[in-house]
Amino acid sequence: MRKINLALGLALSAGLFSGANADMTCYAQDAPASAAQAPSFDESLLEIPDGESSKFYQDRLNAIYSSMSAYVKGLEDPSVATAVMEKANAAAKKLYEKLAFATDLDARAADMYFRNYTIGVARDGELDALKKFAADEAAKETPNQNRIDWINYLVLSATIDKASQDELPAIVKDVEEKLLKEDSLVPHTEEFLSLISMKDQKLGESLSKKILEAFQNANDATRKNIASTLEGKIRFNSLVGNEMKVEGLYLDKTEIDWKSYRGKVVLVDFWATWCGPCVGEIPNVLALYEKYHEAGFDVLGYSLDQDLNALEKFEEERKLPWKTASRKLSMEANGKDGKNYEDLTRYYGVNAIPTMILVGKDGKVIDTHARGAHLKELLEKEFPEVK
């Protein structure tokens, strides 16, 4: 799923070499290296001497990443790289630490390395170390408040991430209090709520409603904007079993007549041509459309594309048989001829695409995650007569 807004808090469980792991998957189908050409990794790169310049450490970090990628790419069985990758991760962490606290780097670069390093520390659950970084920074003559705020965010994210079910209610109460009082944590509200919801959906939903009410009545624009997004997410989470609002303009500038879809099973697909996973879903949807359309299955695309020429060209080349609505055209029409279409992405808190919602013949939502094989299973249940 292509994220519109990236949740850094959810990255705490990812390794420094997540990119290398991706290479392992991508290159699994490459032609295997012969025994004579079996790749090797130069482990001398993992020796990290003290007292070198920041440039030395930057070059060493880049060399480790580059060499590891080439090493994994050349392996017939990438899983054998695990031991070397663990050593490389440890070396990279040391390099990030040196660069994070370097005095010969410009502030922007040092802060970037500081963030990367402290994400790793949070991922490893070293919360006392993070708190010490914050205390040391606060004790300086001129503290870097951005670093202190960042560490506070990481500590709270990691605390939620590591919490047991028994510990979670007290932590949720702490999160609520901090979001109401500490401005620096407010931009991360959705991340905290997502982390909590993954551990306990009911606690997450309860806190979301409390924060929504508090932020709606706040005086600052940041909290009010987040409240608007939360309101959409709450609507989205309540969709199953209820009717869905769909309005706006199709790409040909005609108006969506949502009532005309009643009696059909409809897939409402929030997507864009620039979204790889969205495009990747199209062959599956086309095959299911061909199989079930005559029985009463239809698709309504809701495109987030800004380049409408590119969208039109894409639809022509792919010969998409269903109609596509345009968020851009719908929003541009507002205020003209009495039009006031809802921005459906905001109305339903859609911040990741593809988001694919299956609506039943009665107009009530069946499923809000109707993708891939799951969509096929859902349609088989809706159209048991089609073989």
Coordinates of C-alpha atoms in Angstrom, one line a residue:
M1 CA 0.0 0.0 0.0
R2 CA 1.3 3.4 -1.0
K3 CA 1.3 5.7 2.0
I4 CA 0.4 9.3 1.5
N5 CA 1.6 10.1 5.0
L6 CA 4.4 7.9 6.4
A7 CA 4.0 6.9 10.0
L8 CA 7.5 6.9 11.5
G9 CA 6.2 5.4 14.7
L10 CA 5.3 2.2 12.8
A11 CA 8.9 1.9 11.6
L12 CA 10.3 1.0 15.1
S13 CA 10.3 -2.7 14.3
A14 CA 12.1 -2.3 11.0
G15 CA 15.8 -3.0 10.7
L16 CA 18.5 -0.6 9.5
F17 CA 18.9 -2.8 6.4
S18 CA 15.2 -3.1 5.5
G19 CA 16.3 -2.0 2.0
A20 CA 18.7 -4.9 1.8
N21 CA 15.9 -7.2 2.8
A22 CA 13.9 -5.8 -0.1
D23 CA 16.8 -6.5 -2.4
M24 CA 16.8 -10.1 -1.2
T25 CA 13.2 -10.5 -2.3
C26 CA 13.7 -8.7 -5.6
Y27 CA 16.7 -10.6 -6.6
A28 CA 15.6 -14.0 -5.6
Q29 CA 14.7 -14.7 -9.3
D30 CA 18.1 -13.6 -10.7
A31 CA 20.3 -16.2 -12.3
P32 CA 22.3 -17.8 -9.5
A33 CA 26.0 -17.2 -9.3
S34 CA 28.2 -20.2 -10.1
A35 CA 30.3 -21.8 -7.4
A36 CA 33.4 -20.2 -8.9
Q37 CA 31.7 -16.8 -8.8
A38 CA 30.1 -17.1 -5.3
P39 CA 29.9 -13.6 -3.9
S40 CA 31.6 -12.6 -0.7
F41 CA 31.3 -9.6 1.6
D42 CA 34.4 -7.7 2.8
E43 CA 34.0 -7.8 6.5
S44 CA 36.9 -5.5 7.0
L45 CA 34.4 -2.7 6.2
L46 CA 32.7 -3.5 9.5
E47 CA 35.7 -2.4 11.6
I48 CA 34.9 1.1 12.9
P49 CA 38.0 2.9 14.2
D50 CA 37.7 5.9 16.5
G51 CA 39.0 9.4 15.9
E52 CA 38.2 9.6 12.2
S53 CA 36.5 12.4 10.4
S54 CA 32.8 12.5 9.6
K55 CA 33.5 12.1 6.0
F56 CA 35.4 8.9 6.7
Y57 CA 32.4 7.5 8.6
Q58 CA 29.9 8.7 5.9
D59 CA 32.0 6.9 3.2
R60 CA 32.3 3.8 5.4
L61 CA 28.5 3.7 5.9
N62 CA 27.8 4.1 2.2
A63 CA 30.4 1.4 1.4
I64 CA 28.7 -1.0 3.8
Y65 CA 25.2 -0.4 2.2
S66 CA 26.6 -0.7 -1.3
S67 CA 28.6 -3.8 -0.7
M68 CA 25.8 -5.5 1.2
S69 CA 23.4 -4.8 -1.6
A70 CA 25.8 -6.3 -4.2
Y71 CA 26.5 -9.3 -2.0
V72 CA 22.9 -10.2 -1.4
K73 CA 22.1 -9.6 -5.1
G74 CA 24.7 -12.2 -6.1
L75 CA 23.5 -15.0 -3.8
E76 CA 21.6 -18.0 -5.0
D77 CA 20.0 -18.2 -1.5
P78 CA 19.8 -14.8 0.1
S79 CA 18.9 -16.2 3.4
V80 CA 22.5 -17.2 4.0
A81 CA 23.3 -13.5 4.3
T82 CA 21.5 -13.3 7.7
A83 CA 24.7 -13.6 9.9
V84 CA 26.6 -11.0 7.8
M85 CA 23.6 -8.7 7.8
E86 CA 23.4 -8.8 11.6
K87 CA 27.1 -7.7 11.8
A88 CA 26.5 -5.0 9.2
N89 CA 23.5 -3.7 11.1
A90 CA 25.7 -3.5 14.3
A91 CA 28.4 -1.6 12.4
A92 CA 25.9 0.7 10.8
K93 CA 24.5 1.5 14.2
K94 CA 28.0 2.5 15.4
L95 CA 28.5 4.7 12.4
Y96 CA 25.1 6.4 12.8
E97 CA 26.0 7.1 16.5
K98 CA 29.3 8.7 15.5
L99 CA 27.7 10.8 12.9
A100 CA 24.7 11.7 15.1
F101 CA 27.0 13.3 17.7
A102 CA 29.7 14.6 15.3
T103 CA 30.9 18.2 15.6
D104 CA 32.3 18.6 12.1
L105 CA 29.0 18.1 10.3
D106 CA 26.5 20.8 9.4
A107 CA 23.4 20.8 11.8
R108 CA 21.0 19.5 9.2
A109 CA 23.1 16.5 8.3
A110 CA 23.9 15.8 12.0
D111 CA 20.2 15.9 12.8
M112 CA 19.4 13.4 10.0
Y113 CA 22.0 10.9 11.4
F114 CA 20.7 11.6 14.9
R115 CA 17.2 10.6 13.8
N116 CA 18.4 7.5 12.1
Y117 CA 20.5 6.4 15.0
T118 CA 17.8 7.1 17.6
I119 CA 15.2 5.2 15.6
G120 CA 17.5 2.1 15.9
V121 CA 17.9 2.7 19.6
A122 CA 14.1 2.9 20.0
R123 CA 13.7 -0.2 17.9
D124 CA 16.0 -2.1 20.3
G125 CA 13.9 -0.9 23.3
E126 CA 16.8 1.1 24.8
L127 CA 14.5 3.7 26.3
D128 CA 16.8 4.7 29.2
A129 CA 19.5 5.6 26.6
L130 CA 17.0 7.8 24.7
K131 CA 16.0 9.6 27.9
K132 CA 19.6 10.2 28.7
F133 CA 20.1 11.8 25.2
A134 CA 17.2 14.1 25.9
A135 CA 18.6 15.0 29.4
D136 CA 22.1 15.6 28.0
E137 CA 20.7 17.8 25.3
A138 CA 18.5 19.8 27.8
A139 CA 21.6 20.4 29.9
K140 CA 23.5 22.2 27.1
E141 CA 23.9 25.9 27.2
T142 CA 21.9 26.0 23.9
P143 CA 19.7 22.9 23.7
N144 CA 18.5 21.6 20.4
Q145 CA 14.8 21.5 21.1
N146 CA 14.1 19.6 17.9
R147 CA 16.2 16.7 19.1
I148 CA 14.5 16.8 22.5
D149 CA 11.0 16.8 20.9
W150 CA 12.1 14.0 18.6
I151 CA 13.3 11.8 21.4
N152 CA 10.1 12.4 23.4
Y153 CA 8.2 11.2 20.4
L154 CA 10.3 8.1 20.0
V155 CA 10.1 7.2 23.7
L156 CA 6.3 7.4 23.6
S157 CA 6.1 5.4 20.4
A158 CA 8.5 2.8 21.7
T159 CA 6.6 2.7 25.0
I160 CA 3.4 1.9 23.2
D161 CA 5.1 -0.6 20.9
K162 CA 6.6 -2.6 23.8
A163 CA 3.6 -2.4 26.1
S164 CA 2.0 -5.5 27.4
Q165 CA -1.8 -5.8 27.3
D166 CA -1.9 -5.1 31.1
E167 CA 0.3 -2.0 30.7
L168 CA -1.6 -0.5 27.8
P169 CA -4.6 1.2 29.5
A170 CA -2.3 3.3 31.7
I171 CA -0.1 4.1 28.7
V172 CA -3.1 5.1 26.7
K173 CA -4.2 7.5 29.5
D174 CA -0.6 9.0 29.4
V175 CA -0.8 9.5 25.7
E176 CA -4.2 11.2 26.0
E177 CA -2.8 13.7 28.6
K178 CA 0.4 14.4 26.6
L179 CA -1.5 15.0 23.4
L180 CA -3.7 17.6 25.2
K181 CA -0.7 19.4 26.7
E182 CA 2.5 18.9 24.6
D183 CA 2.4 20.7 21.3
S184 CA 5.5 18.9 20.0
L185 CA 3.7 15.5 20.1
V186 CA 0.5 16.7 18.4
P187 CA 1.7 16.2 14.8
H188 CA 2.3 12.5 15.6
T189 CA -1.3 11.9 16.9
E190 CA -2.3 9.6 14.1
E191 CA 0.8 7.5 14.5
F192 CA 0.2 7.0 18.3
L193 CA -3.4 6.1 17.6
S194 CA -2.4 3.6 14.9
L195 CA 0.1 1.9 17.2
I196 CA -2.5 1.7 20.0
S197 CA -5.2 0.4 17.7
M198 CA -2.9 -2.4 16.4
K199 CA -2.5 -3.6 19.9
D200 CA -6.1 -3.1 21.1
Q201 CA -8.7 -1.8 18.6
K202 CA -11.3 -0.9 21.2
L203 CA -8.8 1.2 23.2
G204 CA -7.6 2.9 19.9
E205 CA -11.2 3.7 18.9
S206 CA -12.1 5.0 22.4
L207 CA -9.0 7.3 22.5
S208 CA -9.6 8.5 18.9
K209 CA -13.1 9.7 19.9
K210 CA -11.7 11.5 23.0
I211 CA -8.9 13.2 21.1
L212 CA -11.4 14.1 18.3
E213 CA -13.7 15.9 20.8
A214 CA -10.8 17.6 22.5
F215 CA -9.1 18.7 19.2
Q216 CA -12.4 19.9 17.7
N217 CA -12.7 22.4 20.6
A218 CA -9.0 23.5 20.5
N219 CA -7.9 26.9 19.5
D220 CA -4.9 26.0 17.3
A221 CA -5.2 25.0 13.6
T222 CA -3.0 22.0 13.9
R223 CA -5.3 20.2 16.4
K224 CA -8.4 21.2 14.4
N225 CA -6.9 19.8 11.1
I226 CA -6.0 16.5 12.9
A227 CA -9.6 16.5 14.3
S228 CA -10.9 16.7 10.8
T229 CA -8.8 13.7 9.7
L230 CA -9.7 11.7 12.8
E231 CA -13.4 12.3 12.1
G232 CA -12.9 10.8 8.6
K233 CA -11.1 7.8 10.0
I234 CA -13.9 7.2 12.5
R235 CA -16.4 7.3 9.6
F236 CA -14.2 4.9 7.7
N237 CA -14.0 2.5 10.6
S238 CA -17.8 2.6 10.9
L239 CA -18.5 2.0 7.2
V240 CA -19.1 -1.8 7.3
G241 CA -22.9 -2.4 7.5
N242 CA -23.7 1.2 6.7
E243 CA -24.3 3.2 3.5
M244 CA -21.4 5.2 2.0
K245 CA -21.5 8.7 0.6
V246 CA -20.1 8.9 -3.0
E247 CA -20.3 12.1 -4.9
G248 CA -18.3 14.3 -7.4
L249 CA -17.5 14.4 -11.0
Y250 CA -16.4 11.7 -13.4
L251 CA -13.3 12.3 -15.6
D252 CA -15.7 13.3 -18.4
K253 CA -17.1 16.0 -16.1
T254 CA -20.5 14.4 -15.7
E255 CA -21.9 14.0 -12.2
I256 CA -21.8 10.8 -10.2
D257 CA -25.3 9.3 -9.8
W258 CA -24.6 7.1 -6.8
K259 CA -28.2 5.9 -6.7
S260 CA -27.9 4.4 -10.1
Y261 CA -25.5 1.9 -8.7
R262 CA -28.1 0.5 -6.3
G263 CA -28.8 -3.1 -7.0
K264 CA -25.2 -3.8 -8.0
V265 CA -22.2 -4.9 -6.0
V266 CA -19.8 -2.0 -6.4
L267 CA -16.1 -1.7 -5.8
V268 CA -15.2 1.9 -4.9
D269 CA -11.4 2.2 -5.6
F270 CA -9.4 5.1 -4.3
W271 CA -6.3 5.0 -6.5
A272 CA -3.9 7.0 -8.7
T273 CA -1.8 6.2 -11.8
W274 CA 1.4 7.2 -9.8
C275 CA 0.7 4.5 -7.2
G276 CA 2.5 1.2 -8.0
P277 CA 0.4 -1.0 -5.8
C278 CA -2.8 0.6 -7.2
V279 CA -1.8 -0.2 -10.8
G280 CA -0.7 -3.6 -9.6
E281 CA -4.3 -4.3 -8.5
I282 CA -5.8 -3.5 -11.9
P283 CA -5.3 -6.9 -13.7
N284 CA -7.0 -8.7 -10.8
V285 CA -10.0 -6.3 -10.9
L286 CA -10.2 -6.5 -14.7
A287 CA -10.4 -10.3 -14.5
L288 CA -13.1 -10.2 -11.8
Y289 CA -15.0 -7.5 -13.7
E290 CA -15.1 -9.6 -16.8
K291 CA -16.3 -12.6 -14.8
Y292 CA -19.0 -10.9 -12.6
H293 CA -20.1 -7.7 -14.5
E294 CA -23.0 -9.3 -16.2
A295 CA -24.2 -10.7 -12.9
G296 CA -24.2 -7.3 -11.4
F297 CA -20.6 -6.3 -10.4
D298 CA -19.3 -2.8 -11.2
V299 CA -16.4 -0.6 -10.3
L300 CA -16.2 3.1 -9.6
G301 CA -12.7 4.5 -9.5
Y302 CA -11.9 7.6 -7.5
S303 CA -8.7 9.0 -8.8
L304 CA -6.3 11.2 -6.8
D305 CA -4.3 12.1 -9.9
Q306 CA -3.5 15.8 -10.4
D307 CA -2.3 15.3 -14.0
L308 CA -5.6 14.5 -15.7
N309 CA -4.0 14.1 -19.1
A310 CA -1.8 11.3 -17.7
L311 CA -4.9 9.8 -16.2
E312 CA -6.9 9.9 -19.4
K313 CA -4.0 8.4 -21.4
F314 CA -3.6 5.6 -18.8
E315 CA -7.3 4.7 -19.0
E316 CA -7.2 4.6 -22.8
E317 CA -4.1 2.5 -22.9
R318 CA -5.4 0.0 -20.2
K319 CA -8.9 0.1 -21.7
L320 CA -10.6 0.3 -18.3
P321 CA -14.3 -0.6 -18.8
W322 CA -15.6 1.2 -15.7
K323 CA -16.0 4.9 -15.0
T324 CA -13.5 6.9 -13.0
A325 CA -14.2 9.9 -10.8
S326 CA -11.6 12.6 -10.3
R327 CA -11.0 14.2 -7.0
K328 CA -9.3 17.1 -8.7
L329 CA -12.2 17.9 -11.0
S330 CA -14.7 17.4 -8.1
M331 CA -12.9 19.9 -5.9
E332 CA -12.4 22.4 -8.7
A333 CA -16.2 22.3 -9.3
N334 CA -17.0 23.4 -5.8
G335 CA -18.5 26.9 -5.6
K336 CA -19.6 26.8 -9.2
D337 CA -23.2 26.4 -10.1
G338 CA -24.1 25.6 -6.5
K339 CA -21.8 22.6 -6.4
N340 CA -20.3 21.5 -3.0
Y341 CA -18.9 18.0 -3.4
E342 CA -17.4 16.3 -0.4
D343 CA -13.7 15.5 -0.6
L344 CA -14.1 11.8 -0.2
T345 CA -10.5 11.2 0.7
R346 CA -10.7 13.6 3.6
Y347 CA -14.3 12.6 4.5
Y348 CA -13.3 9.0 5.0
G349 CA -9.8 9.7 6.3
V350 CA -8.1 7.9 3.3
N351 CA -4.4 8.5 3.7
A352 CA -3.2 5.3 2.0
I353 CA -3.9 4.0 -1.5
P354 CA -5.2 1.7 -2.9
T355 CA -8.2 1.8 -0.5
M356 CA -10.8 -0.5 -2.0
I357 CA -14.3 -0.6 -0.5
L358 CA -16.9 -3.2 -1.6
V359 CA -20.5 -2.0 -1.4
G360 CA -23.5 -4.4 -1.5
K361 CA -26.6 -4.3 -3.7
D362 CA -28.5 -2.6 -0.8
G363 CA -26.0 0.2 -0.8
K364 CA -24.4 -0.9 2.5
V365 CA -20.6 -1.5 2.8
I366 CA -19.5 -5.1 2.9
D367 CA -15.8 -4.7 3.3
T368 CA -13.3 -1.8 3.5
H369 CA -10.2 -3.9 2.5
A370 CA -11.4 -5.5 -0.7
R371 CA -8.1 -6.2 -2.5
G372 CA -6.4 -9.1 -4.2
A373 CA -7.5 -12.6 -3.3
H374 CA -9.8 -11.2 -0.6
L375 CA -11.8 -9.4 -3.3
K376 CA -12.2 -12.6 -5.2
E377 CA -13.5 -14.4 -2.1
L378 CA -16.0 -11.6 -1.4
L379 CA -17.3 -11.7 -4.9
E380 CA -17.7 -15.5 -4.9
K381 CA -19.9 -15.1 -1.8
E382 CA -21.9 -12.3 -3.5
F383 CA -22.4 -14.2 -6.8
P384 CA -22.5 -17.9 -5.9
E385 CA -24.4 -18.7 -9.1
V386 CA -21.4 -17.6 -11.2
K387 CA -19.0 -20.4 -11.8

